[in-house]
PDB file of C-alpha atoms in Angstrom:
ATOM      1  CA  UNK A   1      40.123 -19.137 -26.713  1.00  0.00           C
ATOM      2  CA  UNK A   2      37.481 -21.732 -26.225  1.00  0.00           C
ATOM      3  CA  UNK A   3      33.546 -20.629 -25.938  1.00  0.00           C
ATOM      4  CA  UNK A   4      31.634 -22.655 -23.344  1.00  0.00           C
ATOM      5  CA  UNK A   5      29.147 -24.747 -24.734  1.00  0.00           C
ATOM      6  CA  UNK A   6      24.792 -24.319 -24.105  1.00  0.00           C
ATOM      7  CA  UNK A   7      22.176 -26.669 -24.237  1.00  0.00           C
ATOM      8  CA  UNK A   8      18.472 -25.933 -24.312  1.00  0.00           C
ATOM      9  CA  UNK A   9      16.469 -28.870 -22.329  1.00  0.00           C
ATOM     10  CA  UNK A  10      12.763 -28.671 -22.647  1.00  0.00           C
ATOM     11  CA  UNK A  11      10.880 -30.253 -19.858  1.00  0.00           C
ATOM     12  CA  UNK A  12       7.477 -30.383 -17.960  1.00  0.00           C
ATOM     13  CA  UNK A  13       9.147 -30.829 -15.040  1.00  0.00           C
ATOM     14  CA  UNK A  14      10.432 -27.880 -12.499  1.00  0.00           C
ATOM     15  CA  UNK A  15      13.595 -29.718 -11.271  1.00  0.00           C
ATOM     16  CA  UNK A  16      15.473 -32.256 -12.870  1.00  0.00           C
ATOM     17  CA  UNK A  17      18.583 -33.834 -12.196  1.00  0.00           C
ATOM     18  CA  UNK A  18      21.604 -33.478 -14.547  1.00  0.00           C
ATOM     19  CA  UNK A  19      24.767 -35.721 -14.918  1.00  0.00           C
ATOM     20  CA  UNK A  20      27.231 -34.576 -16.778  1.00  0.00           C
ATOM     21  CA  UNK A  21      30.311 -36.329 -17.861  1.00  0.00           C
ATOM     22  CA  UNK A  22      33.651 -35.020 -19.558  1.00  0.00           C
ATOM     23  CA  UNK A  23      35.856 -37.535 -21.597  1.00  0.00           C
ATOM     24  CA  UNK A  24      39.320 -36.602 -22.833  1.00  0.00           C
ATOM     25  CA  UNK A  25      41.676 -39.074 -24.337  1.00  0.00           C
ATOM     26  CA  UNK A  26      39.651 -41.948 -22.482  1.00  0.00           C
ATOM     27  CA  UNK A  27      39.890 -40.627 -18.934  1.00  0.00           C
ATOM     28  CA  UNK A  28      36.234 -39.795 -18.134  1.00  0.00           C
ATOM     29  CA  UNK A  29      35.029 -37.515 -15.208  1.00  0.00           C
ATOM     30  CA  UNK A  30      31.427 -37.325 -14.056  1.00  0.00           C
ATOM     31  CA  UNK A  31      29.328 -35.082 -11.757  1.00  0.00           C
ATOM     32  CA  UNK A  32      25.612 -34.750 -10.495  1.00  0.00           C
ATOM     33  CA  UNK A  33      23.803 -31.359 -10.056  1.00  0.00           C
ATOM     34  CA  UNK A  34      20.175 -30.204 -10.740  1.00  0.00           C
ATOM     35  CA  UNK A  35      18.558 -27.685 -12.909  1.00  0.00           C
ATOM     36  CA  UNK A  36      15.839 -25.267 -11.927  1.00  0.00           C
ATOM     37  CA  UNK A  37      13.423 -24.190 -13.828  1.00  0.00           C
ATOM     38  CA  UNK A  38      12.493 -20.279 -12.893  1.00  0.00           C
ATOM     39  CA  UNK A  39      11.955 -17.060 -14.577  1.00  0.00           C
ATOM     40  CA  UNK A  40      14.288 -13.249 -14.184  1.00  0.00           C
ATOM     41  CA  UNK A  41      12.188 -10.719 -14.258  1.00  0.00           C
ATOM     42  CA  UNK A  42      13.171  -6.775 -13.854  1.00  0.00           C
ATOM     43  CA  UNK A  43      11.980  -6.027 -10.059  1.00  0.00           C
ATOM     44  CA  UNK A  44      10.731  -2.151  -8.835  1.00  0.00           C
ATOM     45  CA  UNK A  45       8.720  -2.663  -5.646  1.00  0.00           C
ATOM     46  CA  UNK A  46       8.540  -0.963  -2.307  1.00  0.00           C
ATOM     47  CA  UNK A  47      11.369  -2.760  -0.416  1.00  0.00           C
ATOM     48  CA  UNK A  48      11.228  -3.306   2.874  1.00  0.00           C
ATOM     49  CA  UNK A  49      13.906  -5.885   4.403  1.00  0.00           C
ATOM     50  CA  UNK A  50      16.533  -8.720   3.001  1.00  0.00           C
ATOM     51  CA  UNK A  51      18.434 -11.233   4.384  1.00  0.00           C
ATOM     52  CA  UNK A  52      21.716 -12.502   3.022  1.00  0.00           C
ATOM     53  CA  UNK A  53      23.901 -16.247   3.546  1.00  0.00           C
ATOM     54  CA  UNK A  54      26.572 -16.413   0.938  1.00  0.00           C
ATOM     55  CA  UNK A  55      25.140 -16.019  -2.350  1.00  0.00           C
ATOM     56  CA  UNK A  56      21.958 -16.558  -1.942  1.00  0.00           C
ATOM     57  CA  UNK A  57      19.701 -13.015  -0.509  1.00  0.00           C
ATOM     58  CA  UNK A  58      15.371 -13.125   0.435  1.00  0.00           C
ATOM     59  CA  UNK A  59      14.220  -9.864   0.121  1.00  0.00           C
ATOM     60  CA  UNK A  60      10.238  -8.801   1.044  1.00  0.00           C
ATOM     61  CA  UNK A  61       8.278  -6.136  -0.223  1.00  0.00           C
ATOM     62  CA  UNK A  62       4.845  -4.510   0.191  1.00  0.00           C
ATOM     63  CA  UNK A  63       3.498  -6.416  -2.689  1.00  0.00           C
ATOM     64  CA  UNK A  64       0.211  -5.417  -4.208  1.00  0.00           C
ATOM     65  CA  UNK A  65      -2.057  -6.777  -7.378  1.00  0.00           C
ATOM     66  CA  UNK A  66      -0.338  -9.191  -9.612  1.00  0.00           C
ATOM     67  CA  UNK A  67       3.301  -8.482  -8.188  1.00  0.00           C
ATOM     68  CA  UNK A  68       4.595 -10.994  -5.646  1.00  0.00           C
ATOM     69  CA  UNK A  69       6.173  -9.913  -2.331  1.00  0.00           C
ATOM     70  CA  UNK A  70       9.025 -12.418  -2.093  1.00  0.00           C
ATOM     71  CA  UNK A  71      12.475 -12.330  -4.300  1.00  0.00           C
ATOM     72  CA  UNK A  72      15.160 -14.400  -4.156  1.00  0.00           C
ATOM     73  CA  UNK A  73      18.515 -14.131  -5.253  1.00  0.00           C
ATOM     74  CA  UNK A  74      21.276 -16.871  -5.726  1.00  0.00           C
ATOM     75  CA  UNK A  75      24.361 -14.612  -7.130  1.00  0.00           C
ATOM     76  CA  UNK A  76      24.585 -11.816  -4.794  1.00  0.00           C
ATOM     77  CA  UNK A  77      21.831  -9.886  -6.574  1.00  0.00           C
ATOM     78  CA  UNK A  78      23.093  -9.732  -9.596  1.00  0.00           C
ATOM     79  CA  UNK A  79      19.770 -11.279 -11.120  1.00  0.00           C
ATOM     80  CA  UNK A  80      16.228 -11.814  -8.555  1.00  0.00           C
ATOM     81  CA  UNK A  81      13.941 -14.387  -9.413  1.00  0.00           C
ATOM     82  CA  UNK A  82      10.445 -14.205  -7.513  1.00  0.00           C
ATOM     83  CA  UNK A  83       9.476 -16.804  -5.220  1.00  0.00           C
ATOM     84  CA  UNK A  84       6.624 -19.257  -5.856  1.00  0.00           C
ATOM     85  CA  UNK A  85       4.099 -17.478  -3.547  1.00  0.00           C
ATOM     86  CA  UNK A  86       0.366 -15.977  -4.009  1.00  0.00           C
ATOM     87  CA  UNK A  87       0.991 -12.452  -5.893  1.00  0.00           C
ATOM     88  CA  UNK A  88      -0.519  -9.312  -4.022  1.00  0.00           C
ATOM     89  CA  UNK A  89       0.476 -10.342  -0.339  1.00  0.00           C
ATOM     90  CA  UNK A  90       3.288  -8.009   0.762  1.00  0.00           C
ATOM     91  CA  UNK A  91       5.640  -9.177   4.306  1.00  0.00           C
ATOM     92  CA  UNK A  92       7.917  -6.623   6.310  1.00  0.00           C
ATOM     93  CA  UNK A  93      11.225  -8.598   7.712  1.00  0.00           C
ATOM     94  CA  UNK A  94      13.006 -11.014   6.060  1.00  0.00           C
ATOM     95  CA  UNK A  95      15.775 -13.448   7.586  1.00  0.00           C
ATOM     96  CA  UNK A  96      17.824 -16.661   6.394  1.00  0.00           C
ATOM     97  CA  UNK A  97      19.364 -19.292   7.940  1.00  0.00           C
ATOM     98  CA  UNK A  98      23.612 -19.717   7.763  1.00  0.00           C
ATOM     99  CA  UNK A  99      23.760 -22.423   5.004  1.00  0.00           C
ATOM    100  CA  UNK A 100      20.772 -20.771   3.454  1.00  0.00           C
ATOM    101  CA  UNK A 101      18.585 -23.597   3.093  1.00  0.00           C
ATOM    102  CA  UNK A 102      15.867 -22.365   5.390  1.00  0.00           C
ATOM    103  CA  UNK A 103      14.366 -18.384   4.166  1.00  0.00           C
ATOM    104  CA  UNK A 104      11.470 -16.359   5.980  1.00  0.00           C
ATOM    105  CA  UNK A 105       9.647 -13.629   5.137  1.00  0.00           C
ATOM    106  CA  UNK A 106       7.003 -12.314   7.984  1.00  0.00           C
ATOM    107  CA  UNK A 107       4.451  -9.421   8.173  1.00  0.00           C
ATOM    108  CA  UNK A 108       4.012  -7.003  10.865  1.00  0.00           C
ATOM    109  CA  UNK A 109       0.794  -8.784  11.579  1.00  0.00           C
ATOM    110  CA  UNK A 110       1.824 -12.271  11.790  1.00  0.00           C
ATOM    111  CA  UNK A 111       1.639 -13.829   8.129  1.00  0.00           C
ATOM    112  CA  UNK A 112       4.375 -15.136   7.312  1.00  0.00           C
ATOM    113  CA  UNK A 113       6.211 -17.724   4.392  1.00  0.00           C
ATOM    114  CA  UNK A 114       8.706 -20.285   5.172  1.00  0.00           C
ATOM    115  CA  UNK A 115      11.044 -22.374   2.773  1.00  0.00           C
ATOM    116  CA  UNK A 116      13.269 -25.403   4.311  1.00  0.00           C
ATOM    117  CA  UNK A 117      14.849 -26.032   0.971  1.00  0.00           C
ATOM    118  CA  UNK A 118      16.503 -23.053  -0.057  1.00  0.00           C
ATOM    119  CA  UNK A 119      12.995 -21.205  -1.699  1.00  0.00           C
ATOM    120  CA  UNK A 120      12.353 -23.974  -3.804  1.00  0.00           C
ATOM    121  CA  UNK A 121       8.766 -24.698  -2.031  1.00  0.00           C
ATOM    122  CA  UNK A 122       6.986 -23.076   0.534  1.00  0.00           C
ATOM    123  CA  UNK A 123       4.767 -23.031   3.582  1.00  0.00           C
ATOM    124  CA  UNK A 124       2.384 -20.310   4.761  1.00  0.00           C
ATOM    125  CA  UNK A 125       1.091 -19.174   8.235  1.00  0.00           C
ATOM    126  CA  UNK A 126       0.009 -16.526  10.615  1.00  0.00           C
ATOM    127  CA  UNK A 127       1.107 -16.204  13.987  1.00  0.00           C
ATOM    128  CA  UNK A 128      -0.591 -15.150  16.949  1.00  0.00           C
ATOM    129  CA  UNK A 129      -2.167 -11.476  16.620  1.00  0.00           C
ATOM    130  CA  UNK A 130       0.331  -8.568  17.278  1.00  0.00           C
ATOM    131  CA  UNK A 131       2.348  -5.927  16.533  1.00  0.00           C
ATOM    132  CA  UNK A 132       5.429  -7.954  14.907  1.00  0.00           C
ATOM    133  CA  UNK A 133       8.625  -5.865  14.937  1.00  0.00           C
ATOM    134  CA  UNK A 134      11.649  -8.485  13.985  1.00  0.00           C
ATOM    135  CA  UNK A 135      11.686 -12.500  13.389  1.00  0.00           C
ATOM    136  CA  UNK A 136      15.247 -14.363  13.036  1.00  0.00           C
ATOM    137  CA  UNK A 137      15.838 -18.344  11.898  1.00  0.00           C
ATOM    138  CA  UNK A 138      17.546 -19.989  14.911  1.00  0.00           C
ATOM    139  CA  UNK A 139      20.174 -22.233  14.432  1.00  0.00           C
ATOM    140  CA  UNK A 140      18.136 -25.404  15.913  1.00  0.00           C
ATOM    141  CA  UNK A 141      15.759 -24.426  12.564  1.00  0.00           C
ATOM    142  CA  UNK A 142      12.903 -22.558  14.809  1.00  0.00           C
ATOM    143  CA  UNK A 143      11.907 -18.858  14.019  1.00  0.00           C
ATOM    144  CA  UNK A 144      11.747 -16.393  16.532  1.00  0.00           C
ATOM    145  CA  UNK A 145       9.374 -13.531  16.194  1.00  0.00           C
ATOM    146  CA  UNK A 146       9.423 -10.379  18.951  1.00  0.00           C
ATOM    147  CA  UNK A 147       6.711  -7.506  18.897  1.00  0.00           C
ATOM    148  CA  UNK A 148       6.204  -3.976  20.094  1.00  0.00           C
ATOM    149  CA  UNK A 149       4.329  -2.743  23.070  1.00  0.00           C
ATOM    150  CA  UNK A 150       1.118  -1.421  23.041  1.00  0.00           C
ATOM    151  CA  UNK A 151      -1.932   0.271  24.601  1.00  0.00           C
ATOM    152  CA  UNK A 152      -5.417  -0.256  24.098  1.00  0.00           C
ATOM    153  CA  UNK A 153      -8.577   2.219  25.523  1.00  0.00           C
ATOM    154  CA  UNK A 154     -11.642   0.508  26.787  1.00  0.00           C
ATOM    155  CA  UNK A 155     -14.754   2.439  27.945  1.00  0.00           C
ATOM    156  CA  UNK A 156     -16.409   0.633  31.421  1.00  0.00           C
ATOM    157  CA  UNK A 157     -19.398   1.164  33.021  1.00  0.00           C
ATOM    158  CA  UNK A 158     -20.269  -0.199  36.850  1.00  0.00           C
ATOM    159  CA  UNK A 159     -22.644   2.398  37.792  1.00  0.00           C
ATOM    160  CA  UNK A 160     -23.915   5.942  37.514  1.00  0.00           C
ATOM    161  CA  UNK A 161     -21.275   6.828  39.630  1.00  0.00           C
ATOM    162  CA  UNK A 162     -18.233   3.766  38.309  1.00  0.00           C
ATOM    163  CA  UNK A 163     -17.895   4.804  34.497  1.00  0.00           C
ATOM    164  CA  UNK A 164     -15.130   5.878  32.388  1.00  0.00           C
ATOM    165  CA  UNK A 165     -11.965   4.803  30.080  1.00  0.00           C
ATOM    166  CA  UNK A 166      -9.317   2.015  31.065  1.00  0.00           C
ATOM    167  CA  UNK A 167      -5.978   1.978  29.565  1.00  0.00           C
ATOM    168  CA  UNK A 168      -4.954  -1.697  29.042  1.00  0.00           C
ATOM    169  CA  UNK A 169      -1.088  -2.071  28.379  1.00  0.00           C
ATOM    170  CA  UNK A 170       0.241  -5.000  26.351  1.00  0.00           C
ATOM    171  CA  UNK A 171       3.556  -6.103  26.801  1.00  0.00           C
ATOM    172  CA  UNK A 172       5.852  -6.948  24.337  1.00  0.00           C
ATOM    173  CA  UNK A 173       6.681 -10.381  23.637  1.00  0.00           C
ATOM    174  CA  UNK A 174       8.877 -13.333  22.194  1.00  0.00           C
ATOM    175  CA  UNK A 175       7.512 -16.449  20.726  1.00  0.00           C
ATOM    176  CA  UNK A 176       8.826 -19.327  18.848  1.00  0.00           C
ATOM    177  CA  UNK A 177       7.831 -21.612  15.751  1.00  0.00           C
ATOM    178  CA  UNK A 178       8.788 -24.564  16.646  1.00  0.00           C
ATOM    179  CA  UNK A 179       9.682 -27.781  13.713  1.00  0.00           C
ATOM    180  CA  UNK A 180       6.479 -28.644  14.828  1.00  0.00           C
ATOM    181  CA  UNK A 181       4.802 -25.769  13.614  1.00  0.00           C
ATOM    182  CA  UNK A 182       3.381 -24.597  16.623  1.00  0.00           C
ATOM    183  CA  UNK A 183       3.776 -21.193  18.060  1.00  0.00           C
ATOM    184  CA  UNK A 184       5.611 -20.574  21.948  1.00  0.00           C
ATOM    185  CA  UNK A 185       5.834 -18.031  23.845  1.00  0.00           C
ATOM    186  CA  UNK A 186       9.152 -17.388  25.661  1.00  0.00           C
ATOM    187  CA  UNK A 187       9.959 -15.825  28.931  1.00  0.00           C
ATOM    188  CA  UNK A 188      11.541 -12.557  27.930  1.00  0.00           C
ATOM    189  CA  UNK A 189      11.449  -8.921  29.015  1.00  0.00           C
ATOM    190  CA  UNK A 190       8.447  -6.673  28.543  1.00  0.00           C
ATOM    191  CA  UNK A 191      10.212  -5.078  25.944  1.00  0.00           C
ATOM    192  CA  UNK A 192       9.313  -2.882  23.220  1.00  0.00           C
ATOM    193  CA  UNK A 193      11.800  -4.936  21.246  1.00  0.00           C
ATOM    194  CA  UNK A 194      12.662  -3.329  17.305  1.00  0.00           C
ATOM    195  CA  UNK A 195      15.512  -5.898  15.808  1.00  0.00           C
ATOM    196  CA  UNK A 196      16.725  -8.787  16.387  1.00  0.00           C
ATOM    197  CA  UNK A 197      19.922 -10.514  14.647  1.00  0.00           C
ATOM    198  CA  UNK A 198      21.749 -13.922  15.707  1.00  0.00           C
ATOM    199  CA  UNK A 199      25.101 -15.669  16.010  1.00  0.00           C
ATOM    200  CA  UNK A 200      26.609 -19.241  16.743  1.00  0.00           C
ATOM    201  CA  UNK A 201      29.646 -19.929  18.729  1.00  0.00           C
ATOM    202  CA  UNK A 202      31.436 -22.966  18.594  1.00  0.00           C
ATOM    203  CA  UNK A 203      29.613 -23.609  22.112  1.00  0.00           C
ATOM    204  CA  UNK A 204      26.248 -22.065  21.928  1.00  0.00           C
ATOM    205  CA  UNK A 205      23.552 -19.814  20.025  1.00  0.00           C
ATOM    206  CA  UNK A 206      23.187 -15.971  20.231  1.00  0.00           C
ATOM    207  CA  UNK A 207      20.426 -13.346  19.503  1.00  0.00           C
ATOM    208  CA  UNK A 208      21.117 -10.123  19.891  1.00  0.00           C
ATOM    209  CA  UNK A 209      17.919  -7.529  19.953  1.00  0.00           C
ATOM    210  CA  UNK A 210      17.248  -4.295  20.522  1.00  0.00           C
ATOM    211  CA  UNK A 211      14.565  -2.557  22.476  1.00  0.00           C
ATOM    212  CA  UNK A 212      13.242   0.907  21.469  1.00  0.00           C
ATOM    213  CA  UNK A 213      12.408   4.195  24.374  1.00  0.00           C
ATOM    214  CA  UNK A 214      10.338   2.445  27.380  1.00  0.00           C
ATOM    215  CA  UNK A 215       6.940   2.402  26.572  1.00  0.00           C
ATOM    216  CA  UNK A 216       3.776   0.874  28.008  1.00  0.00           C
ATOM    217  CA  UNK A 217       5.319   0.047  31.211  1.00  0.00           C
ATOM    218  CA  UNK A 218       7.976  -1.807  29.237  1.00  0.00           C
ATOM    219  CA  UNK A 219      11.336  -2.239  30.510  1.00  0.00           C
ATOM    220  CA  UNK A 220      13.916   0.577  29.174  1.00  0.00           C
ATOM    221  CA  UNK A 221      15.129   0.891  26.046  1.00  0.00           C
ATOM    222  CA  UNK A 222      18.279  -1.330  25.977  1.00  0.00           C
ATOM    223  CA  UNK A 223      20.180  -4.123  24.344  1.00  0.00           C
ATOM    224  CA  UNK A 224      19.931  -8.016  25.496  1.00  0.00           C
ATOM    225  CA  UNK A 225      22.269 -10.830  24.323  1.00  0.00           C
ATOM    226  CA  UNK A 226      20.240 -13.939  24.317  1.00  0.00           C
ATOM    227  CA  UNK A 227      21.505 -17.245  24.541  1.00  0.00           C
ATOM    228  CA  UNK A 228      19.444 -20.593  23.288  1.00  0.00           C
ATOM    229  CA  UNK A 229      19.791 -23.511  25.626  1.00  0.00           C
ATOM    230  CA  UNK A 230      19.814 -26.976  24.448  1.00  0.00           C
ATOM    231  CA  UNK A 231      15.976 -27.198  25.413  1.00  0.00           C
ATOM    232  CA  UNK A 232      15.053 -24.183  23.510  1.00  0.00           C
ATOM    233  CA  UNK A 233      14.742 -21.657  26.354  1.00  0.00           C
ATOM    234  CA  UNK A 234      16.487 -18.401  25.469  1.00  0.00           C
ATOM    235  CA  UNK A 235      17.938 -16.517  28.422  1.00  0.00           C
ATOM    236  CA  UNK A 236      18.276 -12.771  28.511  1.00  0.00           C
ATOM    237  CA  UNK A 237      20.992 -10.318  29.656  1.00  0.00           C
ATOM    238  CA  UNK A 238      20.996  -6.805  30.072  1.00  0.00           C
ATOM    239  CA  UNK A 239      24.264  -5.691  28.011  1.00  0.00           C
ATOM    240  CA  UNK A 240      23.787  -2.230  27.540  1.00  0.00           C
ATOM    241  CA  UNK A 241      26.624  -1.861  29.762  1.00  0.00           C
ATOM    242  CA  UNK A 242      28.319   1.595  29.059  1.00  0.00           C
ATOM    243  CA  UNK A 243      25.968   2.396  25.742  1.00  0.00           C
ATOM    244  CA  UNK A 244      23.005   5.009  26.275  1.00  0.00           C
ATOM    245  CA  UNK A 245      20.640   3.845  28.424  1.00  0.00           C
ATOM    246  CA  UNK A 246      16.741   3.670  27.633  1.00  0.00           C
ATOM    247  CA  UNK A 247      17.326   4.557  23.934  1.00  0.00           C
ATOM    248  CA  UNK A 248      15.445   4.315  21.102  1.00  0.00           C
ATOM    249  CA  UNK A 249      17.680   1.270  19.824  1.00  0.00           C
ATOM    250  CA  UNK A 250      16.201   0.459  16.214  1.00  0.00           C
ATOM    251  CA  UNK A 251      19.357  -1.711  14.976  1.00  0.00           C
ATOM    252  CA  UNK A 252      21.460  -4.313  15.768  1.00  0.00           C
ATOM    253  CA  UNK A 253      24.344  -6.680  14.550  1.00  0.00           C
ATOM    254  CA  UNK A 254      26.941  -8.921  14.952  1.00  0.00           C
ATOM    255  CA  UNK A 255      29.824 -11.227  13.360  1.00  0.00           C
ATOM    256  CA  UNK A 256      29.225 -14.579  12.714  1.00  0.00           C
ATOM    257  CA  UNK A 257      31.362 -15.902  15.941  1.00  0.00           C
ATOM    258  CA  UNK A 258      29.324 -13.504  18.623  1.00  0.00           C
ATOM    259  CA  UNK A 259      32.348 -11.726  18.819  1.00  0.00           C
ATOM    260  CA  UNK A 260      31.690  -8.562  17.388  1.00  0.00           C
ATOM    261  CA  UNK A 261      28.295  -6.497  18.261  1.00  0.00           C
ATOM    262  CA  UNK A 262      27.388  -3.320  16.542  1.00  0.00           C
ATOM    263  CA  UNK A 263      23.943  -1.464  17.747  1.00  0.00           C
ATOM    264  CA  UNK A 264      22.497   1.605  16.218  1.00  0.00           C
ATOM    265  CA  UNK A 265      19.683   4.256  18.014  1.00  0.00           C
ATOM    266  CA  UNK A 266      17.456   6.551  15.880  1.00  0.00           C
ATOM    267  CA  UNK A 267      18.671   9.678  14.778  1.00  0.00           C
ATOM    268  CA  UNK A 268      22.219   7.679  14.146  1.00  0.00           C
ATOM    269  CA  UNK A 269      24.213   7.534  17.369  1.00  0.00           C
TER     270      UNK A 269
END
C-alpha cells in the first residue's frame, strides 16, 4: 500500500489557486482547484435550523458573546467550520440554494446574512420589520421571506364620551429580495404562514408553505403550492385538498421534481 502524500503551504492569502500535475513515465496530467484557508473548531450552540445541497449544510444558531451564529459544512457534517460573520449575532432559519453556491441565514426579526459564493464572503441586511417565520432561496437567486400574523392594542381618545382600546390586526405577508437588493412585497394570502420549502420542475418553480390555525383574521390554516412566473410573481393555490382543514400546519416538504409533498401539523399528524 501507498500513503498519500501532504504538503504544508504557508500563505497570507485566504484563497489561492493550486495546479497540480502528475507525471508517470513521461505522460503528464494536470488539474486546477483552489485551497481555502479556514479553521474546525468543536461546535455546542443552541441550534435552531440547517439547510442542506449535496455536501455542503448552513446551519444557524442563537449565537451569543464571542461565538458566531453561522456554520458551514462541506462533507455532510462530518467537520463545521464557522462562517466569516460578526460573533454574538444569532439568526433562526437557514436555507441554500440547489448547487449550493448561494446560503442564507435570517432572524425572526429581519437580519439576515447572504453568501453568493458558496460562504466564502458575505453580505448583511435587515428586512422590513416583522414577525419572520420561514425564508427560502428561489431558483431565479431571490430570497423569499413569509411572516406570522399579528395583533397590536392601541388606546384612542375622541371625547369624554369616544375613548377606549382598538385592536389593529396585521396580516401576514410575503416579500422578496430581489438581485437588486431591494425588498418586495408579493400578493399572497393573509396567512399566518410557518414554513416554507421549494422545488424546480423541468418547466417551472415551486414553493410549498404552510399556514398555521387562522388567526388575526387570516385565512385558515392550510397548505398553498406556489408557482414563480417568469416575471417573478408567485401565484398561490389552495391544495389542502383532502388534508385537515384550518390546521396548525408547522412543516412542509417536497422532492426535488415537485412531485412528492409531505406536510406535517403540530402535535404530529
Amino acid at each position: 500500500s501507498t500513503n498519500s502524500p501532504s504538503y504544508r503551504l504557508v500563505t497570507d492569502s485566504d484563497v489561492r489557486a493550486l495546479t497540480v500535475t502528475i507525471d508517470q513515465d513521461g505522460l503528464t496530467s494536470s488539474a486546477l482547484s483552489e485551497i481555502r484557508a479556514m479553521t474546525s473548531t468543536d461546535v455546542s450552540q443552541t441550534w435552531r435550523d440547517m439547510a442542506q445541497s449535496g455536501q455542503r449544510i448552513v446551519a444557524v444558531s442563537g449565537a451569543e458573546g464571542s461565538t458566531v451564529g453561522v456554520y458551514l459544512s462541506n462533507d455532510a457534517g462530518q467537520s463545521w467550520l464557522a462562517a466569516k460573520l460578526p460573533a454574538g449575532v444569532g439568526y433562526d432559519m437557514a436555507s441554500i440554494s440547489p448547487d449550493g453556491q448561494a446560503l442564507l441565514a435570517m432572524s425572526s426579526n429581519g437580519s439576515y446574512a447572504l453568501s453568493r459564493d458558496g460562504g466564502s464572503t458575505w453580505t448583511t441586511g435587515k428586512a422590513p420589520s416583522d414577525n419572520y417565520a420561514d425564508v427560502v432561496m428561489l431558483a431565479d437567486g431571490r430570497v423569499l421571506a413569509v411572516d406570522k400574523t399579528d395583533s397590536e392594542k392601541n388606546f384612542y381618545f375622541n371625547n369624554v364620551f369616544d375613548w377606549g382600546w382598538r385592536t389593529t390586526n396585521k396580516p401576514g405577508l410575503a416579500r422578496v429580495l430581489g438581485l437588486d437588493g431591494q425588498w418586495t412585497q408579493l400578493s399572497s394570502p393573509n396567512g399566518n404562514w410557518n414554513a416554507l420549502t421549494t422545488a424546480q420542475t423541468t418547466q417551472q418553480s415551486l414553493v410549498l408553505a404552510a399556514t398555521g390555525s387562522k388567526a388575526n383574521n387570516s385565512v385558515n390554516g392550510d397548505l398553498y403550492m406556489g408557482t414563480v412566473a417568469v416575471s417573478g410573481a408567485i401565484t398561490w393555490a389552495n391544495v389542502t385538498r383532502n388534508a385537515p382543514a384550518n390546521a396548525n400546519w408547522t412543516s412542509v416538504d417536497m422532492s426535488a421534481d415537485g412531485r412528492y409533498l409531505v406536510a406535517a401539523v403540530r402535535g404530529g399528524q
